[in-house]
């Protein structure tokens, strides 16, 4: 599987990581406990089995032209399905436009994950996976009392086969140096 993900500005990433830490300290599920080096707050725009030929460069060009984008977090919610605890993102028009453009590039990609496709996508930053709905009120009190703002400043792609990321924007490439 390959993804297209947007990365947070330092202040927004710090706010999300602080929520991860508060959840973990309270004994609730939290991504603070996920030790993989690629684990960091991100907004997934798309997820497919593989990128079509030439898509990676086209996606990088799109992201470089669009970033940075404003980001404003909303309420904390438990999503249906796999039950992740998430901080919803208010979708600014520029973000919705980038999301649509990414899917235009990936139109021929095999195995699109339907929950990221236009019309079904719920923009969010994950706080915990496999979260019990019964703990939602407590989690909201711990994680979502504020509505942080910041920007999405870089883009990357996660490759589930190699468990690595590849930069999709100049800003992410510079950060890795």
Coordinates of N, CA and C in Angstrom, one line a residue:
X1 N 0.8 -1.2 0.0 CA 0.0 0.0 0.0 C 0.9 1.2 0.0
X2 N 0.4 2.3 -0.7 CA 1.1 3.6 -0.7 C 0.1 4.6 -0.3
X3 N 0.6 5.6 0.4 CA -0.3 6.7 0.9 C 0.3 8.0 0.4
X4 N -0.6 9.1 0.5 CA -0.2 10.4 0.3 C -0.6 11.1 1.6
X5 N 0.4 11.7 2.3 CA 0.1 12.2 3.7 C 0.7 13.6 3.7
X6 N 0.0 14.5 4.5 CA 0.5 15.8 4.8 C 1.0 15.9 6.2
X7 N 2.1 16.5 6.4 CA 2.7 16.7 7.7 C 2.4 18.0 8.3
X8 N 2.4 18.1 9.6 CA 2.0 19.3 10.4 C 3.2 20.2 10.6
X9 N 2.9 21.5 10.8 CA 3.8 22.4 11.3 C 4.3 22.1 12.7
X10 N 5.4 22.5 13.1 CA 5.9 22.1 14.5 C 4.9 22.4 15.6
X11 N 4.2 23.6 15.6 CA 3.3 23.8 16.7 C 2.1 22.9 16.6
X12 N 1.6 22.6 15.5 CA 0.5 21.6 15.4 C 0.9 20.2 15.7
X13 N 2.1 19.8 15.3 CA 2.6 18.5 15.7 C 2.7 18.4 17.2
X14 N 3.3 19.5 17.8 CA 3.4 19.5 19.2 C 2.1 19.3 20.0
X15 N 1.0 20.0 19.5 CA -0.3 19.9 20.1 C -0.8 18.5 20.0
X16 N -0.6 17.8 18.9 CA -1.1 16.5 18.7 C -0.3 15.5 19.6
X17 N 1.0 15.6 19.6 CA 1.8 14.8 20.4 C 1.5 14.9 21.9
X18 N 1.2 16.2 22.3 CA 0.8 16.4 23.7 C -0.5 15.7 24.0
X19 N -1.4 15.6 23.1 CA -2.7 14.9 23.3 C -2.4 13.4 23.4
X20 N -1.5 12.9 22.5 CA -1.1 11.5 22.6 C -0.6 11.2 24.0
X21 N 0.3 12.1 24.5 CA 0.9 11.9 25.8 C -0.1 11.9 26.9
X22 N -1.1 12.8 26.9 CA -2.1 12.8 27.9 C -3.0 11.6 27.9
X23 N -3.3 11.1 26.7 CA -4.1 9.8 26.6 C -3.3 8.7 27.2
X24 N -2.0 8.6 26.9 CA -1.2 7.5 27.4 C -1.0 7.6 28.9
X25 N -0.8 8.8 29.4 CA -0.7 8.9 30.9 C -1.9 8.5 31.6
X26 N -3.1 8.7 31.0 CA -4.4 8.3 31.6 C -4.7 6.8 31.4
X27 N -3.8 6.1 30.8 CA -4.0 4.6 30.6 C -4.9 4.3 29.4
X28 N -5.2 5.3 28.5 CA -6.0 5.0 27.4 C -5.1 4.7 26.1
X29 N -5.7 4.0 25.1 CA -4.9 3.8 23.9 C -4.4 5.1 23.3
X30 N -3.2 5.1 22.8 CA -2.6 6.3 22.2 C -1.5 6.0 21.3
X31 N -1.4 6.8 20.2 CA -0.3 6.6 19.3 C 1.1 7.0 19.9
X32 N 1.1 7.5 21.1 CA 2.3 7.8 21.8 C 3.1 6.5 22.0
X33 N 2.4 5.4 22.1 CA 3.0 4.1 22.3 C 3.4 3.4 21.1
X34 N 3.2 4.0 19.9 CA 3.6 3.3 18.7 C 5.1 3.7 18.4
X35 N 6.0 2.7 18.5 CA 7.4 3.0 18.4 C 8.1 3.2 17.0
X36 N 7.3 2.9 16.0 CA 7.9 2.9 14.7 C 8.5 4.3 14.3
X37 N 9.6 4.4 13.7 CA 10.2 5.8 13.4 C 9.4 6.6 12.5
X38 N 8.5 6.0 11.7 CA 7.7 6.8 10.8 C 6.4 7.4 11.5
X39 N 6.2 7.0 12.7 CA 5.0 7.5 13.5 C 5.1 8.9 13.8
X40 N 4.3 9.7 13.2 CA 4.2 11.1 13.5 C 2.8 11.6 13.1
X41 N 2.3 12.7 13.6 CA 1.0 13.2 13.2 C 1.0 13.5 11.7
X42 N -0.1 13.1 11.0 CA -0.2 13.3 9.6 C -1.7 13.2 9.2
X43 N -2.0 13.8 8.1 CA -3.3 13.8 7.5 C -3.2 13.0 6.2
X44 N -3.9 11.8 6.1 CA -3.8 11.0 4.9 C -4.8 11.5 3.9
X45 N -4.3 11.8 2.7 CA -5.2 12.3 1.6 C -5.6 11.1 0.7
X46 N -4.8 10.1 0.6 CA -5.1 9.0 -0.3 C -4.3 7.7 0.1
X47 N -4.9 6.6 -0.2 CA -4.2 5.3 0.0 C -4.7 4.3 -1.1
X48 N -3.6 3.8 -1.7 CA -3.9 2.8 -2.9 C -2.9 1.7 -2.8
X49 N -3.1 0.6 -3.6 CA -2.2 -0.5 -3.6 C -0.8 -0.1 -4.1
X50 N -0.8 0.7 -5.1 CA 0.5 1.2 -5.7 C 0.2 2.4 -6.5
X51 N 1.3 3.2 -6.7 CA 1.1 4.4 -7.5 C 1.3 4.0 -9.0
X52 N 0.5 4.6 -9.9 CA 0.7 4.4 -11.3 C 2.1 5.0 -11.7
X53 N 2.5 4.6 -12.9 CA 3.8 5.2 -13.4 C 3.7 6.7 -13.5
X54 N 4.8 7.3 -13.0 CA 4.9 8.8 -13.1 C 4.1 9.5 -12.0
X55 N 3.3 8.8 -11.2 CA 2.4 9.5 -10.2 C 3.2 10.2 -9.1
X56 N 4.3 9.5 -8.6 CA 5.0 10.1 -7.5 C 5.5 11.5 -7.8
X57 N 6.1 11.7 -9.0 CA 6.5 13.1 -9.4 C 5.4 14.1 -9.5
X58 N 4.3 13.6 -10.1 CA 3.1 14.5 -10.2 C 2.5 14.9 -8.9
X59 N 2.5 13.9 -8.0 CA 2.1 14.2 -6.6 C 3.0 15.2 -5.9
X60 N 4.3 15.0 -6.1 CA 5.3 15.9 -5.5 C 5.1 17.3 -6.0
X61 N 4.9 17.4 -7.3 CA 4.6 18.8 -7.9 C 3.4 19.4 -7.4
X62 N 2.3 18.6 -7.2 CA 1.1 19.2 -6.7 C 1.3 19.7 -5.2
X63 N 1.9 18.8 -4.4 CA 2.2 19.2 -3.0 C 3.0 20.4 -2.9
X64 N 4.1 20.5 -3.7 CA 5.0 21.7 -3.6 C 4.2 22.9 -4.0
X65 N 3.3 22.9 -5.0 CA 2.6 24.0 -5.4 C 1.5 24.4 -4.3
X66 N 1.0 23.5 -3.6 CA -0.1 23.8 -2.7 C 0.3 24.1 -1.3
X67 N 1.5 23.6 -0.8 CA 1.9 23.8 0.6 C 2.6 25.1 0.8
X68 N 2.5 25.7 2.0 CA 1.7 25.3 3.1 C 0.2 25.5 3.0
X69 N -0.5 24.8 3.8 CA -2.0 24.9 3.8 C -2.4 25.2 5.3
X70 N -3.4 26.0 5.5 CA -3.9 26.2 6.8 C -4.5 25.0 7.4
X71 N -4.3 24.8 8.7 CA -4.9 23.6 9.4 C -5.6 24.1 10.7
X72 N -6.8 23.7 10.9 CA -7.5 24.0 12.1 C -8.2 22.7 12.6
X73 N -7.9 22.3 13.8 CA -8.5 21.1 14.3 C -9.8 21.4 15.0
X74 N -10.7 20.4 15.0 CA -12.0 20.6 15.5 C -12.2 19.6 16.7
X75 N -13.3 18.9 16.7 CA -13.6 18.0 17.9 C -12.9 16.7 17.8
X76 N -12.8 16.0 18.9 CA -12.2 14.7 19.0 C -13.4 13.7 18.8
X77 N -13.2 12.7 18.0 CA -14.3 11.8 17.7 C -13.8 10.3 17.5
X78 N -14.6 9.4 17.7 CA -14.3 8.0 17.4 C -15.0 7.7 16.1
X79 N -14.2 7.3 15.1 CA -14.8 7.0 13.7 C -15.3 5.6 13.7
X80 N -16.3 5.4 12.9 CA -16.9 4.1 12.7 C -15.9 3.1 12.0
X81 N -16.2 1.9 12.0 CA -15.3 0.9 11.3 C -14.2 0.4 12.2
X82 N -13.0 0.8 12.0 CA -11.9 0.3 12.8 C -11.8 1.0 14.2
X83 N -12.6 2.0 14.4 CA -12.8 2.7 15.7 C -11.5 3.5 16.1
X84 N -10.9 4.2 15.2 CA -9.8 5.1 15.6 C -10.3 6.3 16.4
X85 N -9.6 6.8 17.3 CA -9.9 8.0 18.0 C -9.1 9.1 17.2
X86 N -9.8 10.1 16.7 CA -9.2 11.1 15.8 C -9.6 12.5 16.3
X87 N -8.7 13.4 15.8 CA -9.0 14.9 15.9 C -9.4 15.3 14.5
X88 N -10.6 15.7 14.4 CA -11.1 16.1 13.1 C -10.4 17.3 12.6
X89 N -10.2 17.5 11.3 CA -9.6 18.7 10.7 C -10.7 19.4 9.9
X90 N -10.9 20.7 10.2 CA -11.8 21.5 9.4 C -11.2 21.6 8.0
X91 N -11.9 21.1 7.0 CA -11.3 21.2 5.6 C -11.4 22.5 5.0
X92 N -10.3 23.3 4.9 CA -10.2 24.5 4.2 C -10.4 24.3 2.7
X93 N -10.9 25.2 1.9 CA -11.1 25.0 0.5 C -9.8 24.5 -0.2
X94 N -8.7 25.1 0.2 CA -7.4 24.7 -0.5 C -7.1 23.2 -0.2
X95 N -7.4 22.7 1.0 CA -7.2 21.3 1.3 C -8.1 20.4 0.5
X96 N -9.4 20.8 0.4 CA -10.3 20.0 -0.4 C -9.9 20.0 -1.9
X97 N -9.4 21.1 -2.4 CA -8.9 21.2 -3.8 C -7.7 20.2 -3.9
X98 N -6.7 20.3 -3.0 CA -5.5 19.4 -3.1 C -6.0 17.9 -3.0
X99 N -6.9 17.6 -2.2 CA -7.4 16.2 -2.0 C -8.0 15.8 -3.4
X100 N -8.8 16.6 -4.0 CA -9.3 16.2 -5.3 C -8.3 16.0 -6.4
X101 N -7.3 16.9 -6.4 CA -6.2 16.9 -7.4 C -5.4 15.6 -7.2
X102 N -5.1 15.2 -5.9 CA -4.4 14.0 -5.6 C -5.1 12.8 -6.2
X103 N -6.4 12.7 -6.0 CA -7.2 11.6 -6.6 C -7.3 11.7 -8.1
X104 N -7.2 12.8 -8.7 CA -7.1 12.9 -10.2 C -5.9 12.2 -10.6
X105 N -4.7 12.4 -9.9 CA -3.5 11.8 -10.3 C -3.6 10.3 -10.1
X106 N -4.3 9.8 -9.1 CA -4.4 8.4 -8.7 C -5.6 7.7 -9.3
X107 N -6.3 8.3 -10.3 CA -7.5 7.8 -10.8 C -7.3 6.3 -11.3
X108 N -6.1 6.0 -11.9 CA -5.9 4.7 -12.4 C -5.2 3.8 -11.5
X109 N -5.0 4.2 -10.2 CA -4.2 3.4 -9.2 C -5.1 2.2 -8.8
X110 N -4.4 1.0 -8.7 CA -5.2 -0.1 -8.2 C -5.4 -0.1 -6.7
X111 N -6.5 -0.6 -6.3 CA -6.8 -0.8 -4.8 C -7.0 0.5 -4.1
X112 N -7.8 1.5 -4.6 CA -8.0 2.6 -3.8 C -8.8 2.3 -2.5
X113 N -8.4 2.9 -1.3 CA -9.1 2.6 -0.1 C -10.2 3.6 -0.1
X114 N -11.5 3.1 0.0 CA -12.6 3.9 -0.2 C -12.8 5.0 0.9
X115 N -12.3 4.8 2.1 CA -12.5 5.8 3.1 C -11.6 7.1 2.9
X116 N -10.7 7.1 1.9 CA -10.0 8.3 1.6 C -10.5 9.0 0.3
X117 N -11.4 8.4 -0.4 CA -11.8 8.9 -1.7 C -12.7 10.1 -1.5
X118 N -12.7 11.0 -2.5 CA -13.6 12.2 -2.5 C -15.1 11.7 -2.2
X119 N -15.7 12.4 -1.4 CA -17.1 12.1 -1.0 C -17.2 11.2 0.2
X120 N -16.2 10.5 0.6 CA -16.2 9.6 1.7 C -15.1 10.0 2.8
X121 N -14.1 10.8 2.3 CA -13.0 11.2 3.2 C -13.4 12.0 4.3
X122 N -13.0 11.7 5.5 CA -13.2 12.5 6.7 C -11.8 12.9 7.2
X123 N -11.4 14.2 6.9 CA -10.0 14.6 7.2 C -9.8 14.6 8.8
X124 N -8.7 14.0 9.2 CA -8.5 13.9 10.6 C -7.0 13.5 10.9
X125 N -6.6 13.8 12.1 CA -5.3 13.3 12.6 C -5.6 12.3 13.7
X126 N -5.0 11.1 13.5 CA -5.2 10.0 14.4 C -4.6 10.2 15.8
X127 N -5.3 9.9 16.8 CA -4.8 9.9 18.2 C -4.6 8.6 18.8
X128 N -5.4 7.6 18.4 CA -5.3 6.2 18.9 C -6.0 5.3 17.9
X129 N -5.6 4.1 17.8 CA -6.2 3.1 17.0 C -7.0 2.1 17.9
X130 N -8.0 1.5 17.4 CA -8.9 0.5 18.1 C -9.3 1.1 19.5
X131 N -10.0 2.2 19.4 CA -10.4 2.9 20.6 C -11.8 2.5 21.0
X132 N -12.1 2.3 22.2 CA -13.4 1.9 22.7 C -14.3 3.1 22.8
X133 N -15.5 3.1 22.1 CA -16.4 4.2 22.1 C -16.8 4.6 23.6
X134 N -16.8 3.7 24.5 CA -17.2 4.0 25.9 C -16.2 5.0 26.5
X135 N -15.0 5.1 26.0 CA -14.0 6.0 26.6 C -14.0 7.4 25.9
X136 N -14.9 7.6 25.0 CA -14.9 8.8 24.1 C -15.0 10.1 25.0
X137 N -15.9 10.1 26.0 CA -16.1 11.3 26.8 C -14.8 11.7 27.5
X138 N -14.2 10.7 28.1 CA -12.9 10.9 28.8 C -11.8 11.3 27.9
X139 N -11.7 10.7 26.7 CA -10.7 11.1 25.7 C -10.9 12.5 25.2
X140 N -12.1 12.9 25.0 CA -12.4 14.3 24.6 C -11.9 15.3 25.6
X141 N -12.2 15.0 26.9 CA -11.7 15.8 28.0 C -10.2 15.9 28.0
X142 N -9.5 14.8 27.8 CA -8.1 14.8 27.9 C -7.4 15.4 26.6
X143 N -8.0 15.1 25.5 CA -7.3 15.4 24.2 C -7.8 16.6 23.5
X144 N -9.1 16.8 23.6 CA -9.8 17.8 22.7 C -10.4 19.0 23.2
X145 N -9.9 19.5 24.4 CA -10.5 20.7 25.0 C -10.1 22.0 24.2
X146 N -9.1 21.9 23.4 CA -8.7 23.1 22.6 C -8.9 22.8 21.1
X147 N -8.7 23.8 20.3 CA -8.9 23.7 18.9 C -7.6 24.3 18.2
X148 N -6.5 23.5 18.2 CA -5.2 24.0 17.7 C -5.3 24.4 16.2
X149 N -4.5 25.3 15.9 CA -4.3 25.7 14.5 C -2.8 25.6 14.1
X150 N -2.6 25.6 12.9 CA -1.2 25.6 12.3 C -1.3 25.4 10.8
X151 N -0.4 24.7 10.3 CA -0.3 24.5 8.9 C 0.1 23.0 8.5
X152 N -0.3 22.6 7.4 CA 0.3 21.4 6.8 C 1.4 21.9 5.9
X153 N 2.7 21.5 6.2 CA 3.8 22.1 5.6 C 4.7 21.2 4.7
X154 N 4.4 19.9 4.7 CA 5.2 19.0 3.9 C 4.3 17.8 3.6
X155 N 4.8 17.0 2.6 CA 4.0 15.8 2.2 C 5.0 14.6 2.1
X156 N 4.5 13.4 2.3 CA 5.2 12.2 2.2 C 4.3 11.1 1.7
X157 N 4.9 10.0 1.4 CA 4.2 8.8 1.0 C 4.8 7.6 1.9
X158 N 3.9 6.9 2.5 CA 4.2 5.7 3.3 C 4.1 4.5 2.4
X159 N 5.1 3.6 2.5 CA 5.1 2.3 1.7 C 4.9 1.2 2.8
X160 N 3.8 0.6 2.8 CA 3.6 -0.5 3.8 C 4.4 -1.7 3.6
X161 N 4.9 -1.9 2.4 CA 5.7 -3.1 2.1 C 7.1 -2.9 2.8
X162 N 7.7 -1.8 2.6 CA 9.0 -1.5 3.1 C 9.0 -0.8 4.5
X163 N 7.8 -0.4 4.9 CA 7.6 0.4 6.2 C 8.5 1.6 6.2
X164 N 8.6 2.3 5.1 CA 9.4 3.5 5.0 C 8.5 4.6 4.4
X165 N 9.1 5.8 4.5 CA 8.4 7.0 3.9 C 9.3 7.6 2.8
X166 N 8.7 8.2 1.8 CA 9.4 8.9 0.8 C 8.8 10.3 0.7
X167 N 9.7 11.3 0.7 CA 9.2 12.7 0.7 C 8.4 13.0 -0.6
X168 N 7.4 13.8 -0.5 CA 6.6 14.2 -1.7 C 6.6 15.7 -1.8
X169 N 7.5 16.4 -1.1 CA 7.6 17.8 -1.2 C 9.0 18.3 -0.8
X170 N 9.3 19.4 -1.4 CA 10.7 19.9 -1.1 C 10.9 20.1 0.4
X171 N 9.9 20.6 1.1 CA 10.0 20.9 2.5 C 10.3 19.6 3.3
X172 N 9.7 18.5 2.9 CA 10.0 17.3 3.6 C 11.4 16.8 3.3
X173 N 11.8 17.0 2.0 CA 13.2 16.5 1.7 C 14.2 17.3 2.4
X174 N 13.9 18.7 2.6 CA 14.9 19.5 3.4 C 14.9 19.1 4.8
X175 N 13.8 18.7 5.4 CA 13.7 18.3 6.8 C 14.5 17.1 7.1
X176 N 14.6 16.2 6.1 CA 15.3 14.9 6.3 C 16.8 15.1 6.2
X177 N 17.3 16.2 5.7 CA 18.7 16.4 5.6 C 19.4 16.7 6.9

